[in-house]
Amino acid sequence: MGEFVTLETTDGIGTIRIDRPPMNPLNTQVQEELREAAHSAAGSTEVKAVIVYGGEKVFAAGADITEFTELSYQDMALRAGALSGAFDSIARIPQPVVAAITGYALGGGCELALACDWRVVADDAKLGQPEIRLGLIPGAGGTQRLARLVGPARAKDLIFSGRMVDAEEALRIGLADRVAPAAEVYATAQALVRPFVTGPSLALRAAKQAIDAGLSMDLASGLALESQLFASLFATDDRIEGTTAFVAKRKPTFTGR
């Protein structure tokens, strides 16, 4: 698909693979290729779940700082929205998405992981938002998604200090959802999303939409959205199959329709 980012689908699981050795820096080209891969996955009927993966050694060590040294305020004012939007395209993939993290997920790498639904982290991985050490703040969702995930106090600790956290702390504070040996991270991510390959795809999409969109709404608006999405699923074949199978006391066979 791209020079540094590809989307490969096997048995219903699409893998968005970043491959820009040695540390997978997320320069402008990589960001745009991530956006393209996310749009392709979102629009595919074959992709039932997605893994974002940087390879066996590193997830992504952050933005390409060499680009920053040449940019003025005027330059970044024009580009900042596109930077955030590239990662937001990952968050907007309607299928379940898991980040498989090895090595480092720092700065933009951590923000990319935060855009996923879950994070499977190698037991020797390091995560963090070190932008403050450059006289900057996270600019691709870190201040917003991290605070929503681990709470504002912990987010301020990580962002104000710029420190890295290991896998144990990441799991304890909710930044990681699974910890596995580095060699088993990708397989663990596969195991996490594999049940969704044969699940009710439209209901899974509706559940993700209700949760993610509801977080930005007041409770009444979120409940209204939930009700609308709930009712809409009564138009699907999977709802008929699911309820019929339950009454018949058999396992449902979902078709994603």
PDB file of C-alpha atoms in Angstrom:
ATOM      1  CA  MET A   1       0.000   0.000   0.000  1.00  0.00           C
ATOM      2  CA  GLY A   2       2.604   2.534   1.067  1.00  0.00           C
ATOM      3  CA  GLU A   3       6.370   2.672   1.293  1.00  0.00           C
ATOM      4  CA  PHE A   4       6.390   2.411   5.098  1.00  0.00           C
ATOM      5  CA  VAL A   5       2.844   1.332   6.045  1.00  0.00           C
ATOM      6  CA  THR A   6       0.973  -1.685   4.698  1.00  0.00           C
ATOM      7  CA  LEU A   7      -2.365  -3.360   5.342  1.00  0.00           C
ATOM      8  CA  GLU A   8      -2.451  -7.142   5.074  1.00  0.00           C
ATOM      9  CA  THR A   9      -5.531  -9.245   5.845  1.00  0.00           C
ATOM     10  CA  THR A  10      -5.404 -12.859   6.999  1.00  0.00           C
ATOM     11  CA  ASP A  11      -8.438 -14.801   8.221  1.00  0.00           C
ATOM     12  CA  GLY A  12     -10.439 -11.627   8.814  1.00  0.00           C
ATOM     13  CA  ILE A  13      -7.731  -9.782  10.785  1.00  0.00           C
ATOM     14  CA  GLY A  14      -6.154  -6.794   9.079  1.00  0.00           C
ATOM     15  CA  THR A  15      -2.651  -5.837  10.193  1.00  0.00           C
ATOM     16  CA  ILE A  16      -1.561  -2.245   9.717  1.00  0.00           C
ATOM     17  CA  ARG A  17       2.207  -2.678   9.718  1.00  0.00           C
ATOM     18  CA  ILE A  18       4.673   0.199  10.158  1.00  0.00           C
ATOM     19  CA  ASP A  19       8.107  -0.601   8.771  1.00  0.00           C
ATOM     20  CA  ARG A  20      10.535   2.330   8.802  1.00  0.00           C
ATOM     21  CA  PRO A  21      13.694   1.016  10.491  1.00  0.00           C
ATOM     22  CA  PRO A  22      15.242   1.292  12.881  1.00  0.00           C
ATOM     23  CA  MET A  23      12.728   3.073  15.161  1.00  0.00           C
ATOM     24  CA  ASN A  24       9.648   3.646  12.959  1.00  0.00           C
ATOM     25  CA  PRO A  25       9.674   7.458  13.274  1.00  0.00           C
ATOM     26  CA  LEU A  26       6.303   8.873  12.284  1.00  0.00           C
ATOM     27  CA  ASN A  27       7.163  11.488   9.706  1.00  0.00           C
ATOM     28  CA  THR A  28       4.602  13.162   7.457  1.00  0.00           C
ATOM     29  CA  GLN A  29       4.729  10.380   4.889  1.00  0.00           C
ATOM     30  CA  VAL A  30       4.127   7.686   7.506  1.00  0.00           C
ATOM     31  CA  GLN A  31       1.237   9.684   8.946  1.00  0.00           C
ATOM     32  CA  GLU A  32      -0.448   9.930   5.564  1.00  0.00           C
ATOM     33  CA  GLU A  33       0.151   6.250   4.860  1.00  0.00           C
ATOM     34  CA  LEU A  34      -1.427   5.417   8.228  1.00  0.00           C
ATOM     35  CA  ARG A  35      -4.455   7.474   7.225  1.00  0.00           C
ATOM     36  CA  GLU A  36      -4.719   5.587   3.924  1.00  0.00           C
ATOM     37  CA  ALA A  37      -4.378   2.202   5.632  1.00  0.00           C
ATOM     38  CA  ALA A  38      -7.018   3.133   8.214  1.00  0.00           C
ATOM     39  CA  HIS A  39      -9.476   4.186   5.520  1.00  0.00           C
ATOM     40  CA  SER A  40      -8.851   0.962   3.598  1.00  0.00           C
ATOM     41  CA  ALA A  41      -9.421  -1.172   6.693  1.00  0.00           C
ATOM     42  CA  ALA A  42     -12.547   0.741   7.643  1.00  0.00           C
ATOM     43  CA  GLY A  43     -14.050   0.273   4.198  1.00  0.00           C
ATOM     44  CA  SER A  44     -13.208  -3.413   3.839  1.00  0.00           C
ATOM     45  CA  THR A  45     -15.847  -6.102   4.245  1.00  0.00           C
ATOM     46  CA  GLU A  46     -13.069  -8.675   4.725  1.00  0.00           C
ATOM     47  CA  VAL A  47     -11.477  -6.923   7.720  1.00  0.00           C
ATOM     48  CA  LYS A  48     -13.338  -7.807  10.911  1.00  0.00           C
ATOM     49  CA  ALA A  49     -10.657  -6.620  13.348  1.00  0.00           C
ATOM     50  CA  VAL A  50      -7.387  -4.691  13.106  1.00  0.00           C
ATOM     51  CA  ILE A  51      -3.922  -4.966  14.655  1.00  0.00           C
ATOM     52  CA  VAL A  52      -1.565  -1.966  14.522  1.00  0.00           C
ATOM     53  CA  TYR A  53       1.981  -3.317  14.683  1.00  0.00           C
ATOM     54  CA  GLY A  54       5.474  -1.919  14.361  1.00  0.00           C
ATOM     55  CA  GLY A  55       7.323  -5.224  14.207  1.00  0.00           C
ATOM     56  CA  GLU A  56       9.264  -7.383  16.620  1.00  0.00           C
ATOM     57  CA  LYS A  57      11.658  -4.681  17.834  1.00  0.00           C
ATOM     58  CA  VAL A  58       9.771  -1.384  18.138  1.00  0.00           C
ATOM     59  CA  PHE A  59       6.256  -0.022  17.814  1.00  0.00           C
ATOM     60  CA  ALA A  60       7.082   3.616  17.068  1.00  0.00           C
ATOM     61  CA  ALA A  61       9.574   5.831  18.873  1.00  0.00           C
ATOM     62  CA  GLY A  62       7.711   9.036  18.067  1.00  0.00           C
ATOM     63  CA  ALA A  63       7.634  11.799  15.518  1.00  0.00           C
ATOM     64  CA  ASP A  64      10.541  12.471  13.227  1.00  0.00           C
ATOM     65  CA  ILE A  65      12.061  15.330  15.253  1.00  0.00           C
ATOM     66  CA  THR A  66      14.367  16.303  12.402  1.00  0.00           C
ATOM     67  CA  GLU A  67      11.264  17.648  10.662  1.00  0.00           C
ATOM     68  CA  PHE A  68      10.437  19.830  13.664  1.00  0.00           C
ATOM     69  CA  THR A  69      13.736  21.690  13.625  1.00  0.00           C
ATOM     70  CA  GLU A  70      12.881  23.196  10.243  1.00  0.00           C
ATOM     71  CA  LEU A  71       9.281  24.201  10.921  1.00  0.00           C
ATOM     72  CA  SER A  72       7.989  27.607  11.993  1.00  0.00           C
ATOM     73  CA  TYR A  73       4.781  28.346  13.857  1.00  0.00           C
ATOM     74  CA  GLN A  74       3.149  29.222  10.554  1.00  0.00           C
ATOM     75  CA  ASP A  75       4.220  25.871   9.094  1.00  0.00           C
ATOM     76  CA  MET A  76       2.916  23.841  12.011  1.00  0.00           C
ATOM     77  CA  ALA A  77      -0.305  25.828  12.258  1.00  0.00           C
ATOM     78  CA  LEU A  78      -1.083  24.524   8.787  1.00  0.00           C
ATOM     79  CA  ARG A  79       0.046  20.948   9.480  1.00  0.00           C
ATOM     80  CA  ALA A  80      -1.055  20.266  13.071  1.00  0.00           C
ATOM     81  CA  GLY A  81      -4.608  19.393  12.098  1.00  0.00           C
ATOM     82  CA  ALA A  82      -3.428  16.844   9.558  1.00  0.00           C
ATOM     83  CA  LEU A  83      -1.097  15.293  12.144  1.00  0.00           C
ATOM     84  CA  SER A  84      -3.908  14.825  14.639  1.00  0.00           C
ATOM     85  CA  GLY A  85      -6.276  13.724  11.895  1.00  0.00           C
ATOM     86  CA  ALA A  86      -3.960  10.938  10.728  1.00  0.00           C
ATOM     87  CA  PHE A  87      -4.096   9.293  14.147  1.00  0.00           C
ATOM     88  CA  ASP A  88      -7.779  10.070  14.493  1.00  0.00           C
ATOM     89  CA  SER A  89      -8.337   7.997  11.362  1.00  0.00           C
ATOM     90  CA  ILE A  90      -7.081   4.995  13.358  1.00  0.00           C
ATOM     91  CA  ALA A  91      -9.467   5.826  16.207  1.00  0.00           C
ATOM     92  CA  ARG A  92     -12.342   6.057  13.726  1.00  0.00           C
ATOM     93  CA  ILE A  93     -11.847   2.570  12.302  1.00  0.00           C
ATOM     94  CA  PRO A  94     -15.243   1.053  13.146  1.00  0.00           C
ATOM     95  CA  GLN A  95     -13.895  -2.458  13.708  1.00  0.00           C
ATOM     96  CA  PRO A  96     -12.159  -3.489  16.952  1.00  0.00           C
ATOM     97  CA  VAL A  97      -8.521  -2.308  16.906  1.00  0.00           C
ATOM     98  CA  VAL A  98      -5.592  -3.397  19.077  1.00  0.00           C
ATOM     99  CA  ALA A  99      -2.051  -2.009  19.209  1.00  0.00           C
ATOM    100  CA  ALA A 100       0.658  -4.683  19.479  1.00  0.00           C
ATOM    101  CA  ILE A 101       3.513  -2.839  21.189  1.00  0.00           C
ATOM    102  CA  THR A 102       7.130  -3.940  21.302  1.00  0.00           C
ATOM    103  CA  GLY A 103      10.170  -1.882  22.253  1.00  0.00           C
ATOM    104  CA  TYR A 104       9.106   1.748  22.458  1.00  0.00           C
ATOM    105  CA  ALA A 105       5.817   3.614  22.039  1.00  0.00           C
ATOM    106  CA  LEU A 106       6.877   7.187  22.718  1.00  0.00           C
ATOM    107  CA  GLY A 107       5.427  10.540  21.745  1.00  0.00           C
ATOM    108  CA  GLY A 108       3.527  10.045  18.522  1.00  0.00           C
ATOM    109  CA  GLY A 109       3.984   6.301  18.946  1.00  0.00           C
ATOM    110  CA  CYS A 110       2.162   6.404  22.259  1.00  0.00           C
ATOM    111  CA  GLU A 111      -0.525   8.616  20.719  1.00  0.00           C
ATOM    112  CA  LEU A 112      -0.977   6.084  17.926  1.00  0.00           C
ATOM    113  CA  ALA A 113      -1.413   3.340  20.507  1.00  0.00           C
ATOM    114  CA  LEU A 114      -3.914   5.490  22.408  1.00  0.00           C
ATOM    115  CA  ALA A 115      -6.016   5.740  19.245  1.00  0.00           C
ATOM    116  CA  CYS A 116      -6.583   1.973  19.393  1.00  0.00           C
ATOM    117  CA  ASP A 117      -9.220   0.207  21.483  1.00  0.00           C
ATOM    118  CA  TRP A 118      -6.669  -1.896  23.388  1.00  0.00           C
ATOM    119  CA  ARG A 119      -2.938  -2.120  23.874  1.00  0.00           C
ATOM    120  CA  VAL A 120      -1.005  -5.387  24.134  1.00  0.00           C
ATOM    121  CA  VAL A 121       2.432  -4.490  25.518  1.00  0.00           C
ATOM    122  CA  ALA A 122       5.696  -6.425  25.569  1.00  0.00           C
ATOM    123  CA  ASP A 123       7.003  -7.059  29.069  1.00  0.00           C
ATOM    124  CA  ASP A 124      10.150  -5.047  28.257  1.00  0.00           C
ATOM    125  CA  ALA A 125       8.402  -2.189  26.408  1.00  0.00           C
ATOM    126  CA  LYS A 126       8.496   1.484  27.368  1.00  0.00           C
ATOM    127  CA  LEU A 127       5.668   3.960  26.818  1.00  0.00           C
ATOM    128  CA  GLY A 128       5.480   7.703  27.356  1.00  0.00           C
ATOM    129  CA  GLN A 129       4.845  11.234  26.141  1.00  0.00           C
ATOM    130  CA  PRO A 130       8.264  12.939  26.299  1.00  0.00           C
ATOM    131  CA  GLU A 131       7.316  16.030  24.259  1.00  0.00           C
ATOM    132  CA  ILE A 132       7.740  18.345  27.264  1.00  0.00           C
ATOM    133  CA  ARG A 133      11.490  17.708  27.078  1.00  0.00           C
ATOM    134  CA  LEU A 134      11.460  19.356  23.655  1.00  0.00           C
ATOM    135  CA  GLY A 135       9.530  22.355  24.928  1.00  0.00           C
ATOM    136  CA  LEU A 136       6.336  20.942  23.401  1.00  0.00           C
ATOM    137  CA  ILE A 137       3.190  19.074  24.372  1.00  0.00           C
ATOM    138  CA  PRO A 138       1.609  16.044  22.700  1.00  0.00           C
ATOM    139  CA  GLY A 139      -0.040  17.247  19.509  1.00  0.00           C
ATOM    140  CA  ALA A 140      -1.795  14.188  18.076  1.00  0.00           C
ATOM    141  CA  GLY A 141      -4.282  13.322  20.809  1.00  0.00           C
ATOM    142  CA  GLY A 142      -2.024  12.587  23.773  1.00  0.00           C
ATOM    143  CA  THR A 143      -3.391  15.211  26.152  1.00  0.00           C
ATOM    144  CA  GLN A 144      -6.954  14.159  25.383  1.00  0.00           C
ATOM    145  CA  ARG A 145      -6.911  10.379  24.951  1.00  0.00           C
ATOM    146  CA  LEU A 146      -4.400   9.712  27.726  1.00  0.00           C
ATOM    147  CA  ALA A 147      -6.410  11.741  30.242  1.00  0.00           C
ATOM    148  CA  ARG A 148      -9.600   9.918  29.269  1.00  0.00           C
ATOM    149  CA  LEU A 149      -7.877   6.555  29.570  1.00  0.00           C
ATOM    150  CA  VAL A 150      -5.881   6.860  32.815  1.00  0.00           C
ATOM    151  CA  GLY A 151      -7.449   9.953  34.395  1.00  0.00           C
ATOM    152  CA  PRO A 152      -6.249  13.561  34.437  1.00  0.00           C
ATOM    153  CA  ALA A 153      -3.877  13.284  37.411  1.00  0.00           C
ATOM    154  CA  ARG A 154      -1.915  10.366  35.942  1.00  0.00           C
ATOM    155  CA  ALA A 155      -1.941  11.965  32.508  1.00  0.00           C
ATOM    156  CA  LYS A 156      -0.487  15.162  33.972  1.00  0.00           C
ATOM    157  CA  ASP A 157       2.193  13.150  35.761  1.00  0.00           C
ATOM    158  CA  LEU A 158       3.286  11.484  32.523  1.00  0.00           C
ATOM    159  CA  ILE A 159       2.979  14.536  30.278  1.00  0.00           C
ATOM    160  CA  PHE A 160       4.448  17.118  32.707  1.00  0.00           C
ATOM    161  CA  SER A 161       7.451  14.888  33.520  1.00  0.00           C
ATOM    162  CA  GLY A 162       7.935  13.319  30.111  1.00  0.00           C
ATOM    163  CA  ARG A 163       8.955  10.110  31.859  1.00  0.00           C
ATOM    164  CA  MET A 164       8.600   6.618  30.411  1.00  0.00           C
ATOM    165  CA  VAL A 165       6.601   3.860  32.066  1.00  0.00           C
ATOM    166  CA  ASP A 166       7.371   0.168  31.885  1.00  0.00           C
ATOM    167  CA  ALA A 167       4.864  -2.544  31.064  1.00  0.00           C
ATOM    168  CA  GLU A 168       4.032  -3.262  34.710  1.00  0.00           C
ATOM    169  CA  GLU A 169       3.123   0.345  35.461  1.00  0.00           C
ATOM    170  CA  ALA A 170       1.303   0.710  32.154  1.00  0.00           C
ATOM    171  CA  LEU A 171      -0.880  -2.271  33.057  1.00  0.00           C
ATOM    172  CA  ARG A 172      -1.474  -0.981  36.576  1.00  0.00           C
ATOM    173  CA  ILE A 173      -2.656   2.478  35.469  1.00  0.00           C
ATOM    174  CA  GLY A 174      -4.732   1.209  32.534  1.00  0.00           C
ATOM    175  CA  LEU A 175      -2.410   2.295  29.734  1.00  0.00           C
ATOM    176  CA  ALA A 176      -1.881  -1.370  28.819  1.00  0.00           C
ATOM    177  CA  ASP A 177      -4.552  -4.068  28.653  1.00  0.00           C
ATOM    178  CA  ARG A 178      -2.356  -7.156  28.253  1.00  0.00           C
ATOM    179  CA  VAL A 179       1.329  -7.791  28.903  1.00  0.00           C
ATOM    180  CA  ALA A 180       3.172 -10.589  27.097  1.00  0.00           C
ATOM    181  CA  PRO A 181       6.743 -11.603  26.307  1.00  0.00           C
ATOM    182  CA  ALA A 182       8.011  -9.594  23.349  1.00  0.00           C
ATOM    183  CA  ALA A 183       8.040 -12.618  21.057  1.00  0.00           C
ATOM    184  CA  GLU A 184       4.377 -13.279  21.835  1.00  0.00           C
ATOM    185  CA  VAL A 185       2.940  -9.766  21.549  1.00  0.00           C
ATOM    186  CA  TYR A 186       1.569 -10.129  18.037  1.00  0.00           C
ATOM    187  CA  ALA A 187       0.086 -13.557  18.753  1.00  0.00           C
ATOM    188  CA  THR A 188      -1.508 -12.209  21.937  1.00  0.00           C
ATOM    189  CA  ALA A 189      -3.031  -9.349  19.954  1.00  0.00           C
ATOM    190  CA  GLN A 190      -4.379 -11.863  17.441  1.00  0.00           C
ATOM    191  CA  ALA A 191      -5.917 -13.921  20.227  1.00  0.00           C
ATOM    192  CA  LEU A 192      -7.566 -10.819  21.686  1.00  0.00           C
ATOM    193  CA  VAL A 193      -9.379  -9.868  18.464  1.00  0.00           C
ATOM    194  CA  ARG A 194      -9.892 -13.299  16.875  1.00  0.00           C
ATOM    195  CA  PRO A 195     -13.322 -13.846  18.526  1.00  0.00           C
ATOM    196  CA  PHE A 196     -14.614 -10.740  16.749  1.00  0.00           C
ATOM    197  CA  VAL A 197     -13.889 -12.219  13.306  1.00  0.00           C
ATOM    198  CA  THR A 198     -16.956 -14.446  13.624  1.00  0.00           C
ATOM    199  CA  GLY A 199     -18.929 -11.986  15.739  1.00  0.00           C
ATOM    200  CA  PRO A 200     -21.877  -9.776  14.737  1.00  0.00           C
ATOM    201  CA  SER A 201     -19.932  -7.108  12.846  1.00  0.00           C
ATOM    202  CA  LEU A 202     -22.669  -4.495  12.712  1.00  0.00           C
ATOM    203  CA  ALA A 203     -23.399  -4.829  16.437  1.00  0.00           C
ATOM    204  CA  LEU A 204     -19.683  -4.523  17.237  1.00  0.00           C
ATOM    205  CA  ARG A 205     -19.475  -1.367  15.130  1.00  0.00           C
ATOM    206  CA  ALA A 206     -22.558   0.039  16.871  1.00  0.00           C
ATOM    207  CA  ALA A 207     -21.134  -0.739  20.306  1.00  0.00           C
ATOM    208  CA  LYS A 208     -17.846   1.014  19.475  1.00  0.00           C
ATOM    209  CA  GLN A 209     -19.671   4.026  18.055  1.00  0.00           C
ATOM    210  CA  ALA A 210     -21.925   4.300  21.109  1.00  0.00           C
ATOM    211  CA  ILE A 211     -19.023   4.163  23.561  1.00  0.00           C
ATOM    212  CA  ASP A 212     -16.607   6.426  21.689  1.00  0.00           C
ATOM    213  CA  ALA A 213     -19.149   9.047  20.642  1.00  0.00           C
ATOM    214  CA  GLY A 214     -20.895   8.923  23.997  1.00  0.00           C
ATOM    215  CA  LEU A 215     -17.711   9.942  25.801  1.00  0.00           C
ATOM    216  CA  SER A 216     -17.919  13.370  24.164  1.00  0.00           C
ATOM    217  CA  MET A 217     -21.608  13.871  24.996  1.00  0.00           C
ATOM    218  CA  ASP A 218     -23.645  14.586  28.075  1.00  0.00           C
ATOM    219  CA  LEU A 219     -25.426  11.565  29.530  1.00  0.00           C
ATOM    220  CA  ALA A 220     -28.823  12.332  27.996  1.00  0.00           C
ATOM    221  CA  SER A 221     -27.339  12.666  24.513  1.00  0.00           C
ATOM    222  CA  GLY A 222     -25.309   9.494  24.949  1.00  0.00           C
ATOM    223  CA  LEU A 223     -28.380   7.551  26.049  1.00  0.00           C
ATOM    224  CA  ALA A 224     -30.300   8.847  23.033  1.00  0.00           C
ATOM    225  CA  LEU A 225     -27.501   7.710  20.710  1.00  0.00           C
ATOM    226  CA  GLU A 226     -27.418   4.307  22.378  1.00  0.00           C
ATOM    227  CA  SER A 227     -31.176   3.896  21.936  1.00  0.00           C
ATOM    228  CA  GLN A 228     -30.974   4.818  18.259  1.00  0.00           C
ATOM    229  CA  LEU A 229     -28.149   2.382  17.575  1.00  0.00           C
ATOM    230  CA  PHE A 230     -29.843  -0.346  19.610  1.00  0.00           C
ATOM    231  CA  ALA A 231     -33.038  -0.003  17.586  1.00  0.00           C
ATOM    232  CA  SER A 232     -31.148   0.050  14.282  1.00  0.00           C
ATOM    233  CA  LEU A 233     -29.749  -3.421  14.936  1.00  0.00           C
ATOM    234  CA  PHE A 234     -33.249  -4.858  14.729  1.00  0.00           C
ATOM    235  CA  ALA A 235     -32.893  -4.398  10.960  1.00  0.00           C
ATOM    236  CA  THR A 236     -29.938  -6.815  10.765  1.00  0.00           C
ATOM    237  CA  ASP A 237     -29.803 -10.510   9.906  1.00  0.00           C
ATOM    238  CA  ASP A 238     -27.399 -11.053  12.803  1.00  0.00           C
ATOM    239  CA  ARG A 239     -29.995  -9.850  15.307  1.00  0.00           C
ATOM    240  CA  ILE A 240     -32.464 -12.395  13.922  1.00  0.00           C
ATOM    241  CA  GLU A 241     -29.831 -15.130  14.033  1.00  0.00           C
ATOM    242  CA  GLY A 242     -28.644 -14.193  17.514  1.00  0.00           C
ATOM    243  CA  THR A 243     -32.073 -14.090  19.134  1.00  0.00           C
ATOM    244  CA  THR A 244     -33.295 -17.201  17.283  1.00  0.00           C
ATOM    245  CA  ALA A 245     -30.192 -19.155  18.278  1.00  0.00           C
ATOM    246  CA  PHE A 246     -30.609 -18.098  21.902  1.00  0.00           C
ATOM    247  CA  VAL A 247     -34.191 -19.360  22.018  1.00  0.00           C
ATOM    248  CA  ALA A 248     -33.178 -22.588  20.271  1.00  0.00           C
ATOM    249  CA  LYS A 249     -30.260 -23.006  22.689  1.00  0.00           C
ATOM    250  CA  ARG A 250     -27.647 -23.271  19.944  1.00  0.00           C
ATOM    251  CA  LYS A 251     -24.551 -21.300  18.990  1.00  0.00           C
ATOM    252  CA  PRO A 252     -25.323 -18.436  16.577  1.00  0.00           C
ATOM    253  CA  THR A 253     -23.700 -18.228  13.150  1.00  0.00           C
ATOM    254  CA  PHE A 254     -23.269 -14.556  12.338  1.00  0.00           C
ATOM    255  CA  THR A 255     -22.806 -13.315   8.789  1.00  0.00           C
ATOM    256  CA  GLY A 256     -22.050  -9.637   9.391  1.00  0.00           C
ATOM    257  CA  ARG A 257     -25.314  -8.569   7.750  1.00  0.00           C
TER     258      ARG A 257
END
